[in-house]
Amino acid sequence: MSIKSAGSSVDKGESLKDTALTLGAYDPDVIVIRHPQIGAPQLVARYTGAHIVNAGDGKHQHPTQALLDLYTISEELGRIEGLHVAIVGDVLHSRVARSNIQALALMGARVTLVGPPPLIPRGIEAMGCEVSYEIDAIRAADVVYVLRMQQERMAEGANFVPSLREYTARWGVTPERLRPGQKVMHPGPMNRGVEIDPVVADAADALIEQQVRSGLVVRMAVLYDLLTHGPAGVQSAALHEIGAA
Amino acid sequence: MLFGKRGNDDLVIRGARVIDSAAGLDAVLDVRVDGGTVAQLGTKLETNAHRVVDGQGLVLAPAFVDPHVHLRTPGREDEETIASGTAAAAAGGYCAILAMPNTEPAVDSAAVLGSLAETAQSEAEVPVGFLAAITRNQGGAELTEMAELASAGAAGFTDDGRPVVAPGLMRRALQYGAVTGRRLALHCEEPTLSKGGQMHEGAVSAELGFEGYPSVAESVVVERDLALAAYERQPLHLLHLSARESVEALSRAQVAGVAATGEVTPHHLCLTDDAVRSLDPNVKMNPPLRAEEDRQALIAGLRDGTIAAVATDHAPHARHEKEVPFEAAPFGVTGLETAFSALYTHLVEPGLLKLETLLERMSAGPARAYGLDAPRIAVGAPANLVLLDLQATRRVAESDFRSRSANSWLLGETVKGQVRMTVAAGRVAFGS
Ligand SMILES: [Zn+2]
Ligand SMILES: [Zn+2]
């Protein structure tokens, strides 16, 4: 059963608590929730007995995306530990970045964040990553993970970046800024010509289609796990988010 | 300036440890209250047929003064009323509180102030002083009729809930201090720096993905207002300080001779931004919980007197407004009924603050900051007394609150140090 906010009781001002109680009345085994507000999955978990899968809460976390990204990297490169991953772009607004930083650090990868200062949250090094404001820093990485520039957030006047044109000129991932053999990833949907050059997006070293295929497999695995033996034994903080019942 | 029930109770409190550091008093004594006034201190006092309260093993101190309470009346009586808020204050050991004017409508005219004072006179369990708005409807544009409001009994002026954004207006408000004789109390926040901010900007906000409300959003306005106060030679009071930079600025201004006072809340003294990892809307407040270095600076400031007062910033919110994701929740937590226990448990027990200092900063400190008579335990003084059981522990539970709201950050926590009795303005307002 799928519930979208548009046209549903959510749209009519029903509180998330009431939505959770209503859904709980159907006795579901699993509720998958994507919500624009941080902490929404935790709130729903408080009012239902179902397993809750966080499919993205605001700018906080996107755990299944991180799992599918890790799965993609390990399928392509045979390992995660010891790899160097550069995450480029709007880290500030990105739940994908936060889940990936956490998951990659947990698995022993080195992570470098690259982007303009207003888009790199102050203090984020405490998560176990490095920060660079220079796009050249991506050359040292095994994997370059490009984040989506959400155009609606980047409206002129918000002043995160003076303009998308300047962003692209300074931080766009172009063929010239990569070296041969570097793998490129993107969570989609891409803004070709903004954060990623179309040549890079279509190159053989881009893993973007593999990410989509991994998404299906990994999300099936998450549901299978929850519907069979549950999340027991999952120890890591990154994975724990998924099974918070 | 204070409105509420008063009494002329007769009472003997026997054998408590009586602490009033301003009077240099710390001894096991009997205290007799005749007709609401402290009549005698000594040992083995005659009871004069008064009711006798056994104070053995307990501490008797001047009752507390809370300079920062949101009573939500008029407009949001579902969250708090004068009766419920002052009952909560009595249970917390307070003999007087000051109420903030960010109500619906705001307290920006003598008419609104007069009707509140009248209600308080008959309903308030402990006397209440009302602060009036600095600007009309707290809109930050035009000054209220400050002289008239002062004559009507305003205890001070504040736009709390919001900052006074324009420096020119701030300066005019300060100039009026010379006419009103009341101080301005300032909520220091630079709105373009705090915009969208959900919590302190730092490692925790970076990890959780919340928009940050940086320390500098507070301290830059603290610096500005202290500079204006120095220039106008007027006193001011800084509300709910949260950042170490603000404490440093206040200290520098005091050394330079500015008549500035400051207050700090129990939650800023006990918690840090780390608590926000729980995503519990009851740790969401403005200003936000900050880093451990800020907490330590606030404790040090309270200890050395730079910060004169503990203030709860008691901010009741309806249950349904807080039962939402953190991002959607309003700012503010309750505090009247837990302040002493929280601070005794988190600061005094671990040795971070002396009991005597805490008692002073919860009573005489805030009273002096607003030019009120400090509660004292001395012959001839009105009886404003709190009887404390430092050994008792309790688990903070919603069902025990007298406040109409229960958005407390302490729910479920076990705390030590209980208020047994409060005497406010000569009347037993809480306990037996
Ligand atoms: Zn305030
Ligand atoms: Zn306040």
XYZ file of C-alpha atoms and ligand atoms in Angstrom:
679
model
C 0.000 0.000 0.000
C 1.441 3.351 -0.945
C 0.446 6.658 0.619
C 1.478 9.948 -0.860
C 0.931 13.184 0.978
C -0.761 14.812 -2.027
C -4.506 14.108 -1.934
C -4.303 11.988 1.232
C -5.282 12.812 4.784
C -1.660 13.926 5.290
C -2.358 16.699 2.820
C -5.451 17.651 4.797
C -3.362 18.423 7.840
C -3.461 15.051 9.570
C -0.560 14.829 11.945
C 2.173 12.293 11.368
C 1.261 10.745 14.702
C -2.299 10.111 13.502
C -1.071 8.767 10.174
C 1.178 6.372 12.077
C -1.666 5.248 14.342
C -3.962 4.751 11.329
C -1.360 2.734 9.440
C -0.605 0.737 12.566
C -4.249 -0.302 12.725
C -3.679 -2.386 9.555
C -0.967 -4.358 11.410
C 1.738 -3.963 8.791
C 5.027 -5.846 9.171
C 7.027 -3.034 7.634
C 6.429 0.658 7.050
C 8.754 2.399 4.606
C 8.763 6.139 5.145
C 10.248 9.032 3.246
C 9.561 12.380 4.859
C 10.887 15.923 4.488
C 11.441 16.291 8.242
C 14.327 14.892 10.257
C 13.152 12.456 12.894
C 9.889 11.485 11.170
C 10.793 7.734 11.077
C 11.629 7.787 14.795
C 8.259 9.412 15.522
C 6.376 6.810 13.459
C 8.325 4.026 15.169
C 7.078 5.331 18.518
C 3.434 4.852 17.525
C 3.446 1.537 15.633
C 4.781 -1.942 16.217
C 5.911 -2.336 12.607
C 9.518 -2.352 11.432
C 10.301 1.094 10.060
C 12.521 1.542 7.032
C 13.841 5.072 6.727
C 13.765 5.841 3.025
C 15.019 9.359 3.646
C 14.234 11.884 6.382
C 14.913 15.467 5.467
C 18.605 16.233 5.258
C 19.420 13.603 7.852
C 19.798 10.086 6.474
C 19.129 7.884 3.483
C 20.335 4.502 4.696
C 19.221 2.273 1.809
C 20.980 4.583 -0.643
C 24.195 4.163 1.340
C 23.746 0.393 1.390
C 23.244 0.207 -2.355
C 26.236 2.471 -2.913
C 28.436 0.288 -0.722
C 27.152 -2.805 -2.508
C 27.940 -1.207 -5.890
C 31.473 -0.260 -4.840
C 32.262 -3.669 -3.430
C 30.872 -5.408 -6.540
C 32.953 -3.196 -8.853
C 36.159 -2.810 -6.876
C 36.087 -5.939 -4.758
C 36.465 -4.114 -1.463
C 35.585 -0.986 0.477
C 38.231 -0.955 3.189
C 41.189 1.187 2.238
C 39.487 2.883 -0.705
C 39.451 6.652 -1.000
C 36.069 8.171 -1.854
C 35.599 11.853 -2.710
C 32.059 13.190 -2.226
C 31.555 16.346 -4.283
C 28.972 19.100 -4.073
C 26.086 20.095 -1.804
C 26.858 18.112 1.348
C 24.870 20.581 3.489
C 21.484 19.562 2.104
C 22.324 15.933 1.340
C 21.001 13.003 3.350
C 22.770 10.764 0.820
C 26.099 12.306 1.763
C 25.517 11.890 5.496
C 24.549 8.230 5.238
C 27.459 7.539 2.905
C 30.026 9.302 5.090
C 28.858 7.262 8.050
C 28.715 3.951 6.191
C 32.015 4.400 4.336
C 33.864 5.430 7.493
C 32.398 2.429 9.266
C 33.677 0.118 6.527
C 37.185 1.549 6.627
C 37.159 3.799 3.562
C 38.776 7.230 3.542
C 36.298 9.988 2.707
C 37.050 13.496 1.432
C 34.286 16.066 1.006
C 34.789 18.607 -1.754
C 32.692 21.688 -2.456
C 32.187 25.395 -1.804
C 32.463 26.374 1.911
C 28.767 27.301 2.401
C 27.757 23.798 1.268
C 30.125 21.913 3.588
C 28.608 21.897 7.102
C 30.857 23.315 9.779
C 32.164 20.586 12.068
C 31.412 17.660 9.774
C 34.996 16.368 10.072
C 33.878 14.865 13.380
C 32.078 12.208 11.346
C 35.462 10.877 10.293
C 36.068 12.590 6.965
C 38.312 15.245 5.471
C 37.261 18.471 3.778
C 38.697 20.303 0.788
C 37.357 23.342 -1.046
C 39.510 22.585 -4.112
C 38.138 20.381 -6.874
C 41.668 19.060 -7.556
C 41.293 17.030 -4.378
C 39.142 14.520 -6.276
C 42.129 13.319 -8.329
C 43.493 11.351 -5.407
C 40.273 9.366 -4.970
C 39.406 5.873 -6.190
C 35.730 6.797 -6.390
C 34.248 10.223 -7.101
C 30.716 10.463 -5.724
C 28.873 13.411 -7.239
C 25.933 14.901 -5.330
C 22.913 16.419 -6.986
C 22.694 20.228 -6.975
C 19.085 20.834 -6.033
C 18.279 23.821 -8.177
C 15.362 24.932 -6.014
C 17.719 25.273 -3.042
C 20.316 27.108 -5.091
C 18.115 29.992 -6.185
C 20.064 33.206 -6.462
C 19.549 35.161 -3.277
C 19.911 32.074 -1.089
C 23.615 32.736 -1.624
C 24.859 29.207 -1.050
C 26.546 29.677 -4.406
C 26.625 32.954 -6.321
C 25.337 31.143 -9.413
C 25.107 27.618 -10.810
C 27.333 28.784 -13.629
C 30.117 29.618 -11.221
C 29.547 26.379 -9.334
C 29.929 24.349 -12.507
C 33.032 26.252 -13.561
C 34.672 25.688 -10.207
C 33.343 22.352 -8.902
C 31.683 20.583 -11.855
C 33.047 17.058 -12.409
C 34.487 17.147 -15.922
C 36.707 14.718 -17.854
C 39.703 17.043 -17.387
C 39.380 16.908 -13.618
C 39.403 13.101 -13.493
C 42.207 10.689 -14.139
C 41.771 7.416 -16.010
C 40.323 4.569 -14.000
C 38.504 6.670 -11.425
C 34.963 5.415 -10.828
C 32.152 7.979 -10.781
C 28.871 7.636 -8.919
C 25.724 9.760 -8.565
C 22.529 9.057 -6.617
C 20.329 10.535 -9.370
C 18.532 12.299 -10.788
C 21.470 14.050 -12.484
C 21.676 17.636 -13.642
C 23.852 17.010 -16.675
C 26.044 19.985 -17.316
C 25.695 21.299 -13.770
C 27.358 19.050 -11.196
C 28.404 16.424 -13.733
C 29.619 16.726 -17.305
C 27.571 14.534 -19.707
C 30.773 12.911 -20.968
C 31.603 11.794 -17.431
C 28.053 10.566 -16.828
C 28.143 8.360 -19.948
C 31.718 7.119 -19.620
C 32.551 3.473 -18.993
C 33.902 4.308 -15.548
C 30.550 5.712 -14.415
C 28.700 3.299 -12.113
C 25.406 5.130 -12.212
C 23.378 2.377 -13.912
C 24.933 -0.215 -11.613
C 23.716 1.887 -8.674
C 20.152 1.706 -9.987
C 20.392 -2.098 -10.377
C 21.923 -2.424 -6.889
C 19.041 -0.398 -5.524
C 16.538 -3.070 -6.448
C 18.632 -5.910 -5.017
C 19.541 -4.136 -1.797
C 16.028 -2.905 -1.066
C 14.666 -6.421 -1.660
C 17.298 -7.710 0.733
C 16.338 -5.163 3.393
C 12.661 -6.131 3.182
C 13.493 -9.842 3.090
C 15.650 -9.461 6.155
C 12.984 -7.581 8.094
C 10.185 -9.975 7.055
C 12.158 -13.102 7.960
C 14.559 -12.900 10.858
C 14.357 -9.168 11.477
C 17.238 -6.832 11.990
C 18.789 -8.868 14.796
C 22.560 -9.010 14.739
C 22.923 -5.783 12.772
C 25.333 -3.858 14.925
C 26.433 -0.802 13.060
C 24.842 2.549 13.674
C 24.343 3.150 9.960
C 22.474 -0.081 9.506
C 20.633 0.253 12.777
C 18.626 3.184 11.434
C 16.986 0.828 9.002
C 15.675 -1.616 11.512
C 14.602 0.747 14.257
C 11.331 -0.866 15.230
C 5.241 45.798 40.544
C 4.279 42.326 41.821
C 0.673 41.166 41.755
C -0.728 38.123 43.529
C -2.081 36.570 46.660
C -0.447 37.601 49.901
C -0.880 36.127 53.332
C -0.350 36.566 57.025
C 0.305 32.968 57.981
C 1.670 31.940 61.364
C 4.290 29.241 61.314
C 7.275 27.774 63.093
C 9.830 25.815 61.114
C 11.910 23.799 63.494
C 15.467 22.643 63.244
C 16.224 23.235 59.573
C 19.645 24.226 58.289
C 18.965 27.894 57.526
C 21.078 29.272 54.669
C 20.987 32.928 53.632
C 24.422 33.760 52.312
C 23.654 37.491 51.945
C 23.022 37.580 55.700
C 26.034 35.365 56.384
C 23.682 32.791 57.800
C 24.264 29.020 57.776
C 23.090 27.353 60.984
C 20.535 24.937 62.333
C 17.790 27.181 63.700
C 14.098 27.546 64.354
C 12.338 30.242 62.349
C 9.072 31.765 63.516
C 6.735 33.588 61.149
C 4.083 35.842 62.666
C 1.385 37.190 60.364
C 3.435 36.553 57.245
C 6.582 38.227 58.576
C 9.747 36.599 59.876
C 9.527 37.309 63.603
C 12.315 35.395 65.262
C 15.313 33.147 64.568
C 16.830 31.024 67.298
C 16.864 27.689 69.030
C 13.985 26.160 70.940
C 11.655 28.995 70.019
C 8.218 29.291 71.538
C 5.638 28.088 69.037
C 3.029 30.655 70.135
C 0.428 28.030 69.184
C 1.563 28.372 65.520
C 1.567 25.450 63.169
C 4.899 23.669 63.521
C 6.788 22.304 60.537
C 9.571 19.823 61.246
C 12.599 21.019 59.355
C 15.092 18.521 60.694
C 17.411 17.284 57.980
C 16.071 19.923 55.590
C 17.443 23.209 54.247
C 15.518 26.466 54.660
C 16.527 29.227 52.246
C 15.141 32.453 50.804
C 12.579 31.351 48.218
C 13.421 31.564 44.539
C 12.690 34.300 42.016
C 12.235 33.331 38.368
C 12.877 36.321 36.128
C 11.736 34.591 32.942
C 8.406 32.760 32.641
C 5.961 32.462 29.769
C 2.494 32.325 31.313
C 0.816 32.187 27.871
C -2.018 34.350 29.161
C -3.817 35.998 27.455
C -4.348 33.889 24.341
C -3.058 30.400 25.011
C -4.751 29.470 28.262
C -4.796 25.856 27.022
C -1.016 25.864 27.591
C -0.816 27.848 30.840
C -2.846 30.237 32.951
C -1.826 32.628 35.664
C -3.260 30.170 38.201
C -1.552 27.051 36.794
C 1.759 28.759 36.075
C 2.005 30.258 39.536
C 0.970 26.945 41.142
C 3.857 25.386 39.210
C 6.124 28.179 40.442
C 5.090 27.554 44.049
C 5.837 23.844 43.633
C 9.257 24.786 42.278
C 10.104 26.852 45.354
C 9.479 30.286 43.833
C 8.058 33.223 45.759
C 7.956 35.549 42.753
C 8.129 35.271 38.983
C 8.321 37.654 36.060
C 6.094 36.969 33.062
C 7.050 37.659 29.468
C 4.806 39.797 27.257
C 4.798 37.666 24.069
C 1.173 36.706 24.515
C -1.809 37.026 22.164
C -2.319 39.978 22.298
C 1.118 41.088 23.433
C 1.410 43.078 26.647
C 2.020 46.360 24.853
C -0.590 48.635 26.412
C -1.555 49.676 29.913
C -5.008 48.137 29.313
C -3.654 44.628 28.731
C -1.188 45.000 31.584
C -3.921 46.260 33.927
C -6.220 43.327 33.251
C -3.378 40.832 33.812
C -2.456 42.525 37.071
C -6.052 42.346 38.215
C -6.344 38.638 37.434
C -3.025 37.929 39.112
C -4.059 39.806 42.221
C -6.810 37.266 42.865
C -5.474 34.106 41.172
C -1.690 34.075 41.389
C -0.373 31.577 43.941
C 2.865 33.545 44.072
C 3.258 37.226 43.143
C 3.867 37.931 39.457
C 5.559 40.864 37.798
C 4.685 41.552 34.184
C 7.217 42.723 31.654
C 5.812 44.840 28.863
C 6.812 44.851 25.220
C 9.483 47.204 23.923
C 7.730 47.575 20.584
C 4.056 47.538 19.649
C 2.821 44.006 19.089
C 6.503 43.114 19.466
C 6.754 44.040 15.834
C 10.165 45.628 16.142
C 9.029 48.900 14.549
C 7.453 51.376 17.002
C 8.099 51.808 20.702
C 5.309 51.086 23.146
C 4.182 53.833 25.511
C 6.905 52.904 27.923
C 6.387 55.648 30.480
C 2.697 54.863 30.820
C 3.397 51.116 30.993
C 5.928 51.724 33.741
C 3.366 53.739 35.697
C 0.877 50.902 35.225
C 3.336 48.584 36.933
C 5.468 47.014 34.197
C 8.413 45.230 35.834
C 10.640 45.854 32.839
C 10.582 45.794 29.063
C 11.328 43.045 26.583
C 10.380 41.769 23.156
C 11.411 38.267 24.263
C 10.663 35.603 21.730
C 12.177 38.009 19.256
C 15.209 40.273 19.155
C 15.107 44.022 18.710
C 16.632 43.879 15.271
C 17.206 47.535 14.455
C 20.073 49.145 16.392
C 18.529 52.612 16.072
C 15.313 51.454 17.734
C 17.293 49.637 20.409
C 19.058 52.859 21.213
C 15.788 54.772 21.579
C 14.422 52.091 23.908
C 17.549 52.374 26.051
C 17.156 56.144 26.215
C 13.647 55.692 27.609
C 15.153 53.762 30.511
C 16.032 57.127 32.031
C 12.306 57.907 32.173
C 10.861 54.545 33.149
C 13.483 53.467 35.661
C 12.979 49.903 34.385
C 15.465 47.774 32.566
C 15.357 46.318 29.139
C 15.646 42.542 28.958
C 17.035 41.391 25.672
C 16.663 38.257 23.621
C 19.824 38.514 21.547
C 19.529 36.881 18.142
C 20.665 38.087 14.737
C 17.831 36.743 12.553
C 19.756 36.422 9.310
C 22.363 34.300 11.095
C 19.839 32.121 12.951
C 17.400 31.804 10.043
C 16.079 28.285 9.662
C 18.319 27.132 12.506
C 17.040 24.132 14.436
C 19.965 23.589 16.795
C 23.472 24.762 17.650
C 25.749 24.811 14.624
C 28.569 22.358 15.146
C 29.589 18.748 14.756
C 26.213 17.421 15.910
C 24.147 19.570 13.535
C 26.534 18.639 10.710
C 25.956 14.978 11.399
C 22.196 15.181 11.922
C 21.617 17.443 8.930
C 19.859 20.188 10.866
C 20.306 23.769 9.826
C 22.574 25.451 12.329
C 21.894 28.355 14.696
C 25.460 29.448 15.403
C 26.709 30.946 18.666
C 27.704 34.085 16.831
C 24.027 34.760 16.042
C 23.666 35.476 19.762
C 27.017 36.986 20.648
C 27.066 39.533 17.836
C 23.853 41.084 19.218
C 25.077 40.794 22.813
C 28.135 42.823 21.789
C 25.997 45.374 19.975
C 23.583 45.862 22.865
C 26.373 46.151 25.424
C 28.009 48.799 23.241
C 24.738 50.737 23.029
C 24.149 50.411 26.784
C 27.644 51.738 27.446
C 27.056 54.652 25.109
C 23.671 55.522 26.630
C 24.831 54.747 30.180
C 21.741 52.649 30.745
C 21.436 49.243 32.415
C 20.287 46.143 30.583
C 19.612 42.497 31.251
C 20.615 39.727 28.861
C 18.119 36.878 28.637
C 19.001 33.174 28.429
C 22.699 33.374 27.589
C 23.886 30.277 25.751
C 27.271 30.962 24.147
C 30.661 31.329 25.782
C 31.394 34.367 23.585
C 28.369 36.092 25.129
C 29.579 35.393 28.668
C 32.992 36.806 27.760
C 31.402 39.932 26.272
C 29.219 40.444 29.358
C 32.207 40.075 31.643
C 34.237 42.612 29.649
C 31.363 45.109 29.706
C 30.908 44.703 33.466
C 34.599 45.345 34.020
C 34.240 48.479 31.883
C 31.437 49.678 34.151
C 28.316 48.857 32.142
C 25.366 48.023 34.424
C 24.611 44.780 32.638
C 23.231 41.607 34.166
C 22.686 38.203 32.642
C 20.714 35.052 33.206
C 21.107 31.409 32.238
C 18.608 28.549 32.100
C 18.820 25.169 33.795
C 18.773 23.422 30.409
C 21.757 25.375 29.116
C 23.591 24.586 32.358
C 22.793 20.861 32.298
C 22.660 19.800 28.650
C 24.624 20.194 25.438
C 23.767 19.841 21.760
C 24.627 16.179 22.120
C 21.159 15.726 23.661
C 19.591 16.600 20.294
C 20.732 13.221 18.951
C 17.612 11.864 20.656
C 15.548 13.973 18.202
C 13.245 14.629 21.174
C 11.302 17.881 20.591
C 11.657 18.550 24.344
C 15.300 19.471 23.845
C 14.423 22.041 21.188
C 14.631 25.589 22.474
C 15.756 29.070 21.496
C 18.601 29.741 22.006
C 19.623 26.155 21.359
C 21.655 23.845 23.562
C 25.285 24.481 22.744
C 28.636 22.726 23.027
C 30.288 21.465 26.228
C 32.741 24.425 26.223
C 29.754 26.780 26.212
C 28.127 24.892 29.076
C 31.348 25.109 31.076
C 31.599 28.858 30.400
C 28.006 29.339 31.575
C 28.686 27.394 34.770
C 31.860 29.418 35.380
C 29.957 32.658 34.728
C 27.261 31.670 37.201
C 29.885 30.666 39.750
C 31.872 33.912 39.572
C 28.774 36.120 39.391
C 29.168 37.403 35.827
C 25.785 35.751 35.350
C 23.610 36.904 38.237
C 20.556 34.772 37.763
C 19.123 31.390 36.935
C 15.990 31.802 34.814
C 13.838 28.927 33.659
C 12.484 30.457 30.416
C 9.516 28.239 31.279
C 7.815 27.902 27.885
C 4.745 25.670 27.957
C 3.561 24.115 24.700
C 0.480 22.066 23.912
C 1.089 18.338 23.667
C 0.075 18.043 20.018
C 2.478 20.801 19.053
C 5.429 18.860 20.455
C 4.315 15.387 19.254
C 5.764 16.028 15.820
C 9.170 15.535 14.197
C 11.862 17.700 15.801
C 11.987 20.041 12.812
C 8.267 20.824 13.040
C 8.195 21.389 16.803
C 8.068 24.846 18.395
C 10.988 26.079 20.516
C 10.733 25.941 24.302
C 10.600 23.734 27.372
C 9.001 23.982 30.791
C 11.153 24.442 33.870
C 9.443 25.943 36.906
C 8.849 22.640 38.697
C 12.222 21.082 37.943
C 14.778 23.904 38.042
C 16.128 23.347 41.546
C 16.194 19.553 41.278
C 17.865 19.694 37.875
C 20.591 22.068 39.032
C 21.113 20.346 42.357
C 21.481 17.015 40.550
C 23.595 18.175 37.601
C 25.724 20.917 39.191
C 25.782 20.775 42.989
C 26.027 17.015 43.492
C 28.941 16.623 41.026
C 30.738 19.535 42.725
C 30.472 22.045 39.864
C 28.623 24.650 41.924
C 28.250 25.272 45.639
C 24.758 24.945 47.079
C 25.028 28.453 48.571
C 25.869 29.909 45.153
C 22.968 28.132 43.492
C 20.556 29.376 46.166
C 21.804 32.955 45.731
C 21.580 32.852 41.911
C 18.023 31.540 42.113
C 16.838 34.166 44.579
C 18.688 37.397 45.387
C 20.524 37.432 42.038
C 17.447 37.611 39.798
C 15.634 39.931 42.227
C 18.469 42.453 42.143
C 18.747 42.271 38.360
C 15.246 43.762 38.151
C 15.479 46.020 41.172
C 13.129 43.892 43.289
C 13.594 43.352 47.030
C 15.678 40.245 47.482
C 14.009 37.544 49.585
C 15.809 37.242 52.930
C 15.587 35.330 56.138
C 15.807 38.159 58.649
C 13.621 39.464 61.412
C 11.102 41.894 59.975
C 11.357 40.617 56.398
C 8.284 39.294 54.607
C 8.275 35.497 54.736
C 9.586 34.234 51.394
C 10.932 30.828 52.251
C 11.681 27.534 50.585
C 12.158 24.282 52.478
C 14.330 21.809 50.595
C 14.955 18.107 51.053
C 18.358 17.484 49.514
C 18.247 13.730 50.064
C 14.912 12.999 48.401
C 14.909 11.627 44.885
C 12.039 11.364 42.441
C 11.423 10.322 38.872
C 10.091 13.291 36.922
C 6.617 12.370 35.705
C 4.021 14.229 33.741
C 1.323 13.416 36.287
C 3.144 15.418 38.972
C 3.156 18.703 37.072
C 0.914 21.554 38.105
C 1.723 23.333 34.874
C -0.830 22.763 32.128
C 1.992 21.625 29.864
C 4.515 18.833 30.212
C 7.170 19.618 27.617
C 9.996 19.011 30.077
C 13.431 17.750 29.045
C 13.588 15.897 32.372
C 10.639 13.531 31.850
C 11.630 10.079 33.034
C 14.861 11.280 34.634
C 15.529 10.649 38.308
C 16.558 13.821 40.122
C 17.690 14.605 43.625
C 16.613 17.565 45.761
C 12.947 18.258 46.377
C 10.969 21.316 47.369
C 8.945 20.465 50.493
C 7.324 23.823 51.180
C 7.174 27.304 49.721
C 6.138 30.413 51.592
C 5.521 33.334 49.229
C 4.610 36.837 50.404
C 3.749 35.564 53.860
C 1.547 32.733 52.646
C 2.167 28.992 52.435
C 1.821 28.572 48.672
C 2.995 24.993 48.433
C 3.406 22.074 50.810
C 2.120 21.709 54.307
Zn 13.953 34.482 24.309
Zn 11.581 33.367 26.808
